CSV table of C-alpha atoms in Angstrom, one decimal:
chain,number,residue,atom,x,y,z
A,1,UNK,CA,-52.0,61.4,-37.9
A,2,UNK,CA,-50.7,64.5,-36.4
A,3,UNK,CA,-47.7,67.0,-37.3
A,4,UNK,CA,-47.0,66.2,-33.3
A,5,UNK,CA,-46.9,62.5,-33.8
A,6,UNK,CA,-44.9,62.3,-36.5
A,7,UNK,CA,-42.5,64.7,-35.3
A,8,UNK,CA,-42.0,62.8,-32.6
A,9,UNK,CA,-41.5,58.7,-34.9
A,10,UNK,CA,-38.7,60.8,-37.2
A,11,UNK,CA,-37.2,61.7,-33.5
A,12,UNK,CA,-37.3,57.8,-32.5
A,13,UNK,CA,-36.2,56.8,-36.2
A,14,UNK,CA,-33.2,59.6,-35.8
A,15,UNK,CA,-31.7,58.3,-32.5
A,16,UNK,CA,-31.9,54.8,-33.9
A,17,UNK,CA,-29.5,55.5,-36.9
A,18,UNK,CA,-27.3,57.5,-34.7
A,19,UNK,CA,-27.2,54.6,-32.4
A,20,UNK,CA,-26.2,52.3,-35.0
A,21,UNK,CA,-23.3,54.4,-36.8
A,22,UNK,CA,-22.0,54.9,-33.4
A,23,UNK,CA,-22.1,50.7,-32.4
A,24,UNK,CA,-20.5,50.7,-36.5
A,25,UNK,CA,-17.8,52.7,-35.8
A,26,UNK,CA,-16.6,50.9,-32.2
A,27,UNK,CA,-16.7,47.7,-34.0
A,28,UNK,CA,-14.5,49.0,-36.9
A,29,UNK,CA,-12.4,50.5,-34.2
A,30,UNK,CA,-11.8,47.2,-32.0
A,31,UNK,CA,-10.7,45.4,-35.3
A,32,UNK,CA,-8.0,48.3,-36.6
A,33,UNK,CA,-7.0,47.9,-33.0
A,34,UNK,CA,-6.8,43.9,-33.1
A,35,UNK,CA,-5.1,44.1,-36.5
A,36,UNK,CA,-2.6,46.9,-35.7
A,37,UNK,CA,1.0,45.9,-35.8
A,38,UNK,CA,2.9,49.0,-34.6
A,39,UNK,CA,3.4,51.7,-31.8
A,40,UNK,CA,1.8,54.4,-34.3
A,41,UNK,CA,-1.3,52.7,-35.3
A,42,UNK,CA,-1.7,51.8,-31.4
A,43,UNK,CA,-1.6,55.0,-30.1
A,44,UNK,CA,-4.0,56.3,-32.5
A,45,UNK,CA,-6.4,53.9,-31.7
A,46,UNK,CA,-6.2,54.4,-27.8
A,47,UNK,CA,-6.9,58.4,-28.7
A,48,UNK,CA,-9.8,56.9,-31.1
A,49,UNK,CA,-11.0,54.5,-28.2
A,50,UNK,CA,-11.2,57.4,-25.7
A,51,UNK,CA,-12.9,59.7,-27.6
A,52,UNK,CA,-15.9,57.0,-27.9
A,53,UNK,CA,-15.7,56.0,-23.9
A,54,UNK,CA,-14.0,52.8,-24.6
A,55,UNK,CA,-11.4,51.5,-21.9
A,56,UNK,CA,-8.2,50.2,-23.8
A,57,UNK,CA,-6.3,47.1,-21.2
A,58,UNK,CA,-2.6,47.3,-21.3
A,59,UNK,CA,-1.1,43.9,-22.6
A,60,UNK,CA,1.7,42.7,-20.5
A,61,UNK,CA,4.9,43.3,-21.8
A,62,UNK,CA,6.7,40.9,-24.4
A,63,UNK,CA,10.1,39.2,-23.4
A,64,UNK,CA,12.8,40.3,-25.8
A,65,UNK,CA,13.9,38.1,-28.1
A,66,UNK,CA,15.5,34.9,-27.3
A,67,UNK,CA,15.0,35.2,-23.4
A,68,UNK,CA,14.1,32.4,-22.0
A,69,UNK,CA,10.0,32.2,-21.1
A,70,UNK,CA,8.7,30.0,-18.1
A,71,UNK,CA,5.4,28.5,-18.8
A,72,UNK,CA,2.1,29.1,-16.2
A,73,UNK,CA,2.0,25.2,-15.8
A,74,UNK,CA,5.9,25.5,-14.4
A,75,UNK,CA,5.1,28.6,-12.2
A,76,UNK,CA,1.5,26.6,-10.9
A,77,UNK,CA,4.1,23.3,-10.2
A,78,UNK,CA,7.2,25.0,-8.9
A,79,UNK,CA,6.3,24.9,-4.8
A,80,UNK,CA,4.9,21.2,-5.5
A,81,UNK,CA,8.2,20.7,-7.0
A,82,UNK,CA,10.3,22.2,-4.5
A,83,UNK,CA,8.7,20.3,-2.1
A,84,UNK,CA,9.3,16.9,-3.2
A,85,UNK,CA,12.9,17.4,-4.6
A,86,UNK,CA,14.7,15.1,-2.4
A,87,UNK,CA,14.9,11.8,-3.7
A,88,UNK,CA,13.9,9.1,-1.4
A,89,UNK,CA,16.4,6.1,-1.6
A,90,UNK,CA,15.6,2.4,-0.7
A,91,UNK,CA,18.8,0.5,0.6
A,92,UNK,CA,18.6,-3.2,1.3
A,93,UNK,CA,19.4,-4.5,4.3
A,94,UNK,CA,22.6,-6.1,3.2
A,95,UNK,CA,24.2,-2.4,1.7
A,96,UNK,CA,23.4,-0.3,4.9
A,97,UNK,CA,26.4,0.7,7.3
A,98,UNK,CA,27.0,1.1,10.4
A,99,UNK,CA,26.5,4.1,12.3
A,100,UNK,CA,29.8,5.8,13.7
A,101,UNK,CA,27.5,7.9,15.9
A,102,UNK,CA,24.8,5.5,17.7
A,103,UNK,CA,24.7,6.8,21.0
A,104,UNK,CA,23.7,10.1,20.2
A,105,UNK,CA,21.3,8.7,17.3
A,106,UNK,CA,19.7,6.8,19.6
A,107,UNK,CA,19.1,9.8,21.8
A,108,UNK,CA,16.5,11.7,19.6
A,109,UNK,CA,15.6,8.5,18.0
A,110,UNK,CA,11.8,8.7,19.5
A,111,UNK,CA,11.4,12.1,18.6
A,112,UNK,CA,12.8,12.1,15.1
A,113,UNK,CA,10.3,9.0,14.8
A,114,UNK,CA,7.2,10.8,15.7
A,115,UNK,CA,8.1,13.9,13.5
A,116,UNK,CA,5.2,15.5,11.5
A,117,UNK,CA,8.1,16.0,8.9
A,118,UNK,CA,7.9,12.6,6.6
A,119,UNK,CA,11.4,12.6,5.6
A,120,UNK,CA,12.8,13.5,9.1
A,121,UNK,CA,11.1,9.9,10.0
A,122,UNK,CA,12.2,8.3,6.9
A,123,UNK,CA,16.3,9.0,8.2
A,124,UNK,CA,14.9,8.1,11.7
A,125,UNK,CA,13.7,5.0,10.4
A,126,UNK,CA,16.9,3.8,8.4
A,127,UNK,CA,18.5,4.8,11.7
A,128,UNK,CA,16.5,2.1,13.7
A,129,UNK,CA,17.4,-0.2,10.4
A,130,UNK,CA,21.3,0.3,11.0
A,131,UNK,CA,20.8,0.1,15.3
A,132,UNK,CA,18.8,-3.0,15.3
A,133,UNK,CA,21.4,-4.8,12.6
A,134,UNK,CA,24.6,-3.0,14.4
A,135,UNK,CA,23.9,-2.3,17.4
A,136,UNK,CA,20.8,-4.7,18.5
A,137,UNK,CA,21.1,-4.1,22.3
A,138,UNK,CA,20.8,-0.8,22.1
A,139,UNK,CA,17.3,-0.8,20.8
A,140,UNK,CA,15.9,-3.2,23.7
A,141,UNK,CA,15.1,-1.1,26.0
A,142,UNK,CA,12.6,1.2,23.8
A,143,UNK,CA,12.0,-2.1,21.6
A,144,UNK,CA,8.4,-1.8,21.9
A,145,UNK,CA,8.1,2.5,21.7
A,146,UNK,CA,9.9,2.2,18.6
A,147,UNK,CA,8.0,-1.0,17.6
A,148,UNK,CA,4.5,1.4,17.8
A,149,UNK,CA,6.4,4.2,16.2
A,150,UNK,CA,6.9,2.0,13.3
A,151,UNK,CA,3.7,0.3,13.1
A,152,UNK,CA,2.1,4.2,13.1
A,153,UNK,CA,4.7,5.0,9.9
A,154,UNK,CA,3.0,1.6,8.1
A,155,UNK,CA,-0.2,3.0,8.4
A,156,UNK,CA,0.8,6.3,6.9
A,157,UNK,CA,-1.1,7.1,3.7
A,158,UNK,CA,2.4,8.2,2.2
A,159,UNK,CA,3.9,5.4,-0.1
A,160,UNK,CA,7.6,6.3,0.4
A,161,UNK,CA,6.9,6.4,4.1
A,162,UNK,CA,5.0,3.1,4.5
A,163,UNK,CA,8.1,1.4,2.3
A,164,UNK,CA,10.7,2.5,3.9
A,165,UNK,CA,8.7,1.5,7.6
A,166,UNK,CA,7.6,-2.1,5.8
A,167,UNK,CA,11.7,-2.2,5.4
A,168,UNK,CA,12.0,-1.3,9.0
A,169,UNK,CA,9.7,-4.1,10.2
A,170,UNK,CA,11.6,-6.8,8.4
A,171,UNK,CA,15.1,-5.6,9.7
A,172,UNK,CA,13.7,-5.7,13.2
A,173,UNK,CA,12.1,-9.3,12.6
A,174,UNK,CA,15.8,-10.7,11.7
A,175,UNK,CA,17.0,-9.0,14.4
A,176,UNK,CA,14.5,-9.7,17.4
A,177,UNK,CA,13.0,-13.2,16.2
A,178,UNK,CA,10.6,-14.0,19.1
A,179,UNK,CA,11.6,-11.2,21.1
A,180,UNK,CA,8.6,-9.7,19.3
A,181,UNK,CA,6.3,-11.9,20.0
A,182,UNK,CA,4.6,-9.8,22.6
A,183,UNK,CA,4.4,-6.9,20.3
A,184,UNK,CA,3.3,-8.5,17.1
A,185,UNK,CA,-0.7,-8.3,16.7
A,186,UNK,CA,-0.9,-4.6,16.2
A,187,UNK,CA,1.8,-5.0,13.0
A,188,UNK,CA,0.8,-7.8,12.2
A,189,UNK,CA,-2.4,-6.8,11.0
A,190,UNK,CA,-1.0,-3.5,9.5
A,191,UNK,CA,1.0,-6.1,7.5
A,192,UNK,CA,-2.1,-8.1,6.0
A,193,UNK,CA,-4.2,-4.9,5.1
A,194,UNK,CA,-0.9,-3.0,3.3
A,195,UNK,CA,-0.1,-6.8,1.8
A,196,UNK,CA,-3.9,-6.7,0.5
A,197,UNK,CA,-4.4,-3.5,-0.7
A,198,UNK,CA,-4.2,-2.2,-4.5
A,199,UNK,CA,-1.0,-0.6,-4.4
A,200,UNK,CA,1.4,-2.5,-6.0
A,201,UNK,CA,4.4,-0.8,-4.5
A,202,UNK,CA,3.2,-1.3,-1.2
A,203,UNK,CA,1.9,-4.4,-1.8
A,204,UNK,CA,5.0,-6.1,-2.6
A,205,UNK,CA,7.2,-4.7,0.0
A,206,UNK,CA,4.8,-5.6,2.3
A,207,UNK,CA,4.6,-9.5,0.9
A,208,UNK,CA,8.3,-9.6,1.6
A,209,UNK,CA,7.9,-8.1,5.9
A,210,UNK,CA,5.5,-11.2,5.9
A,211,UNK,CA,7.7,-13.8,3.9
A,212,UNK,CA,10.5,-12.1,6.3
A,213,UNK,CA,8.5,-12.6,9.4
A,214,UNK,CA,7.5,-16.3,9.3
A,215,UNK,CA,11.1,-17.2,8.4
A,216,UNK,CA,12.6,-15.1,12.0
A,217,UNK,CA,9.7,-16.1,14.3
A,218,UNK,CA,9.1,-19.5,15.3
A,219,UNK,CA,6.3,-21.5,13.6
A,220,UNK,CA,4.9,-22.7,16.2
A,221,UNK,CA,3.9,-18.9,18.0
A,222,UNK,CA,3.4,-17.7,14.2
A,223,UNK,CA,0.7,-20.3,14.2
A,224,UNK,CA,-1.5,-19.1,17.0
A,225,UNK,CA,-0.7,-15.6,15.9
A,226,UNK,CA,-2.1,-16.1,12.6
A,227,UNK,CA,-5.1,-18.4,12.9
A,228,UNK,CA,-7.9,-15.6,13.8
A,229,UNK,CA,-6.5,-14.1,10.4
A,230,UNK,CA,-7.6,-17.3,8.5
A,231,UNK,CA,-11.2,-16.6,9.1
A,232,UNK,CA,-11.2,-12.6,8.9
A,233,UNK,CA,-14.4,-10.8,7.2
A,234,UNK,CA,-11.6,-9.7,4.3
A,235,UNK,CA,-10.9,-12.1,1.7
A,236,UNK,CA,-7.8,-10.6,0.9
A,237,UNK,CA,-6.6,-10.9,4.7
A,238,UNK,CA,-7.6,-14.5,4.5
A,239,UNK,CA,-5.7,-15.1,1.7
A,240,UNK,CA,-2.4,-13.7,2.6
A,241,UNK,CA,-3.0,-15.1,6.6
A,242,UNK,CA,-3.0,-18.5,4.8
A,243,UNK,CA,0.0,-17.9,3.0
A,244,UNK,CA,1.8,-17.1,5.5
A,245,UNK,CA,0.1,-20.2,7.5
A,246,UNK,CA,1.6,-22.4,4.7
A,247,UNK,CA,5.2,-20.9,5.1
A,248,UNK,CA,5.2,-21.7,9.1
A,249,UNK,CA,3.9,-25.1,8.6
A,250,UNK,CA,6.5,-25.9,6.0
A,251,UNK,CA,9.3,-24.9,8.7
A,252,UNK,CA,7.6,-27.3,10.9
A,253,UNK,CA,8.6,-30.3,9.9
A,254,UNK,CA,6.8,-34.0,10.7
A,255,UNK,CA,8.1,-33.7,14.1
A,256,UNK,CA,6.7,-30.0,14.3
A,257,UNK,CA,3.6,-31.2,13.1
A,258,UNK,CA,3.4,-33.7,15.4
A,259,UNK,CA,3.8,-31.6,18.1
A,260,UNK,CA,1.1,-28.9,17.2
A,261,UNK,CA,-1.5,-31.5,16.2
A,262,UNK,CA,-2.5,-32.9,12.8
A,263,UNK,CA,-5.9,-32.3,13.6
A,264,UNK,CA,-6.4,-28.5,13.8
A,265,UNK,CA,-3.9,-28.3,11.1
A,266,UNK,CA,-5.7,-30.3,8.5
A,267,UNK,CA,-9.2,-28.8,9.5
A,268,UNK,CA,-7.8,-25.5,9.0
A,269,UNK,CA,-6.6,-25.7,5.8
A,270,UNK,CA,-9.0,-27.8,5.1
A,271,UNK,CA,-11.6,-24.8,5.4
A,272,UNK,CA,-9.6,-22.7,3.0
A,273,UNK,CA,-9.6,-25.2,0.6
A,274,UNK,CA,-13.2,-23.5,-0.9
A,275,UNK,CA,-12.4,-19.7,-0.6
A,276,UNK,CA,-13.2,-17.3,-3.0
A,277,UNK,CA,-9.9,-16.1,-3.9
A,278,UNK,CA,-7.5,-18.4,-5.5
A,279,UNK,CA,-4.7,-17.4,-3.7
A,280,UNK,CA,-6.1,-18.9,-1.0
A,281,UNK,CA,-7.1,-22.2,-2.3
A,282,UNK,CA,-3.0,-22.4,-3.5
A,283,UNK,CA,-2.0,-22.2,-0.1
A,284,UNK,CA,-4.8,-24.6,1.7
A,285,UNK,CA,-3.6,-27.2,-1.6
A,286,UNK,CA,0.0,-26.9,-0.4
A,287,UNK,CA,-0.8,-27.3,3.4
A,288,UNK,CA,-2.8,-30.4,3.0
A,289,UNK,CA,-0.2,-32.0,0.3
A,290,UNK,CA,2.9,-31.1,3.2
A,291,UNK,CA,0.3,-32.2,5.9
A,292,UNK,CA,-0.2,-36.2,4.0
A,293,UNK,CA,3.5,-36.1,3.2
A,294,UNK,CA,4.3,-35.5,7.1
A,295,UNK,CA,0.7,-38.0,8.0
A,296,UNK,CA,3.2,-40.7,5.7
A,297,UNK,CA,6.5,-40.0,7.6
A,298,UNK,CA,5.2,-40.1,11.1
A,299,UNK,CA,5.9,-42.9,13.3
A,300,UNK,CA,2.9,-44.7,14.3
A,301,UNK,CA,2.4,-43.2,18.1
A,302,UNK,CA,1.2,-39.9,16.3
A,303,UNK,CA,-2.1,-41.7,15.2
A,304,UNK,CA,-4.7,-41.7,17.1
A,305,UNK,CA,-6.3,-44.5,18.9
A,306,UNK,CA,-9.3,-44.0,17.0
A,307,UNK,CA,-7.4,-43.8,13.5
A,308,UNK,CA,-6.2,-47.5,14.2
A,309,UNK,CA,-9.6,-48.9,15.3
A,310,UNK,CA,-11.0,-47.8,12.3
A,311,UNK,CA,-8.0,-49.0,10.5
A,312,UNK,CA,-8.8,-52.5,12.1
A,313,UNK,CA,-12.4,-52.7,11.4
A,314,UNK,CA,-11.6,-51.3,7.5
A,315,UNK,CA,-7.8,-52.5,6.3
A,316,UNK,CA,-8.8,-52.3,2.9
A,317,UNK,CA,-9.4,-48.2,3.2
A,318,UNK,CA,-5.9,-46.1,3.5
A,319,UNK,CA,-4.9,-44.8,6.7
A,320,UNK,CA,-4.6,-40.8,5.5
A,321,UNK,CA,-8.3,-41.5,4.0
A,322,UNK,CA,-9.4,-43.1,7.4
A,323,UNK,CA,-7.7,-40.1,9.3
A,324,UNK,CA,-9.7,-37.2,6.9
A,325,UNK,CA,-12.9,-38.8,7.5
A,326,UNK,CA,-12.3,-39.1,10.9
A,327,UNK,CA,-11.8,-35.7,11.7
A,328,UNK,CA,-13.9,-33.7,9.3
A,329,UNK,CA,-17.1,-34.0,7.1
A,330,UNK,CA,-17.7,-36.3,4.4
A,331,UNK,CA,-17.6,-34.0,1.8
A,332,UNK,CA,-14.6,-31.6,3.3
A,333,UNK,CA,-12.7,-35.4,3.5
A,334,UNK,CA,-13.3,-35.8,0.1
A,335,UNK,CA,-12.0,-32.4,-1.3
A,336,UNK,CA,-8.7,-32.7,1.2
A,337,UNK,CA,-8.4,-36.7,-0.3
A,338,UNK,CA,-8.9,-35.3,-4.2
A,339,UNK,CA,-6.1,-33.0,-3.4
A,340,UNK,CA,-3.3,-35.8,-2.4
A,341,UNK,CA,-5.0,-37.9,-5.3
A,342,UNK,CA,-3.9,-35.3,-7.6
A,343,UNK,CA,-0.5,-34.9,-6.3
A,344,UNK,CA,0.6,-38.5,-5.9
């Protein structure tokens, strides 16, 4: 090899150790200044970390002792907390007063309604809570605005705001009764879906608008209301439809029953009697039993003509089993007569 070659490997060989020591040194340097406890020892390393190129990052300051330190998760949380600070409260109907100022309430009623601001429509709503318990005429004349206004506050993804409009809903069906008849098929499918869903806060509040509903509107109405809801594509809609089909019909009475018809009664629940959800079943179970203990109580003129024929040509069969087979399938007779078998 020549003197020019290896001139030039001790050259290569050189700059390597002088890379190394110099690496060495930085790394001796960043752990005197990690380990350093005072000012002095500090400062001498920033002078130290200069001289070698290195960039020393100010710390942020310290408190001083015993001041009191506010945590990143508080700072991150503090606008979401200002935000919700006022407390939503849920009066009952029966511990609400009444409002020394209607008149003028009532005049920015609709707007304060149909505020983007949720709580500005929760006070609107406990507003049209007091007028329509207090002061019911006064609501009449924008009864069916404020009923939509309501209805759009139930669907509202907003817990608090879909309570305190569920609340609402049941004030105005003690106060209106079949004066919102007209206006009820928009809520009263907002009142199934928020009765079905998984929220139990919601849930429940809306169970008790419904329970609240079919005891202020007449049964009859309620009935025709409700059937299409018997048979809707939701399961959990069917279920709470029937329900509240079980709560009119018990209001009815035998003479009620009469009058509506035995037959479309005892076919619909009937139907219910094998859906999937128990609740469901409950509720067709109850109808029918109320539906045989009425069938017993009639007088005879609400049989048919065709009950008694058959009755005639078979006196040994009952007449309740006579009027099931009569008026639906053998096997759907059979389920509604194991039912009142069970109960008697």
């Amino acid at each position: 090899m020549s003197q020019m070659a290896l001139r030039n490997v001790n050259a290569v060989l050189l700059t390597e150790r002088r890379n190394r020591s110099n690496s060495g040194k930085k790394r001796a340097m960043k752990v005197e200044l990690l380990s350093g406890c005072n000012d002095e020892n500090l400062d001498l390393s920033r002078g130290v970390a200069a001289a070698n190129g290195c960039h020393f990052q100010q710390p942020p300051p310290l408190p001083a002792y015993g001041a009191p330190q506010e945590s990143t998760l508080a700072m991150e949380t503090a606008p979401a907390t200002e935000l919700g600070s006022a407390e939503l409260e849920y009066v009952v109907s029966e511990d609400l007063k009444e409002l020394v100022d209607a008149h003028v309430q009532l005049t920015t009623l609709l707007e304060r309604l149909d505020s983007k601001e949720w709580l500005v429509v929760c006070e609107a709503l406990t507003h049209t809570r007091q007028l329509s318990i207090f002061h019911t005429k006064l609501l009449l004349p924008i009864l069916d605005v404020v009923v939509g206004l309501v209805i759009k506050s139930v669907k509202n993804p907003r817990s608090a705001l879909c309570k305190t409009a569920l609340m609402t809903s049941t004030d105005l069906f003690k106060a209106y009764r079949d004066q919102l008849l007209d206006l009820l098929d928009p809520l009263l499918l907002q009142l199934l879906l928020k009765a079905s869903q998984d929220k139990r806060f919601v849930c429940e509040e809306a169970e008790r608008t419904l329970r609240g509903m079919t005891t202020s509107i007449s049964p009859q109405p309620m009935l025709q209301k409700l059937q299409p809801y018997v048979n809707h594509r939701n399961p959990r809609v069917r279920a709470k439809a029937a329900m509240c089909m079980y709560n009119s019909v018990s209001r009815l009475g035998a003479d009620g029953i009469k009058q509506y018809g035995m037959e479309p009664l005892i076919q619909l629940a009937a139907a219910q009697l094998n859906d999937r959800l128990p609740e469901a079943r409950e509720a067709a179970r109850k109808l029918v039993i109320d539906l045989h203990t009425a069938y017993c109580k009639c007088s005879p003129d609400v049989r048919s003509k065709t009950d008694f024929d058959a009755a005639d040509s078979d006196k040994k069969r009952d007449p309740w089993e006579q009027f099931c087979l009569s008026k639906l399938s053998p096997i759907t007779a059979q389920a509604v007569l194991r039912v009142t078998c069970i109960a008697t």
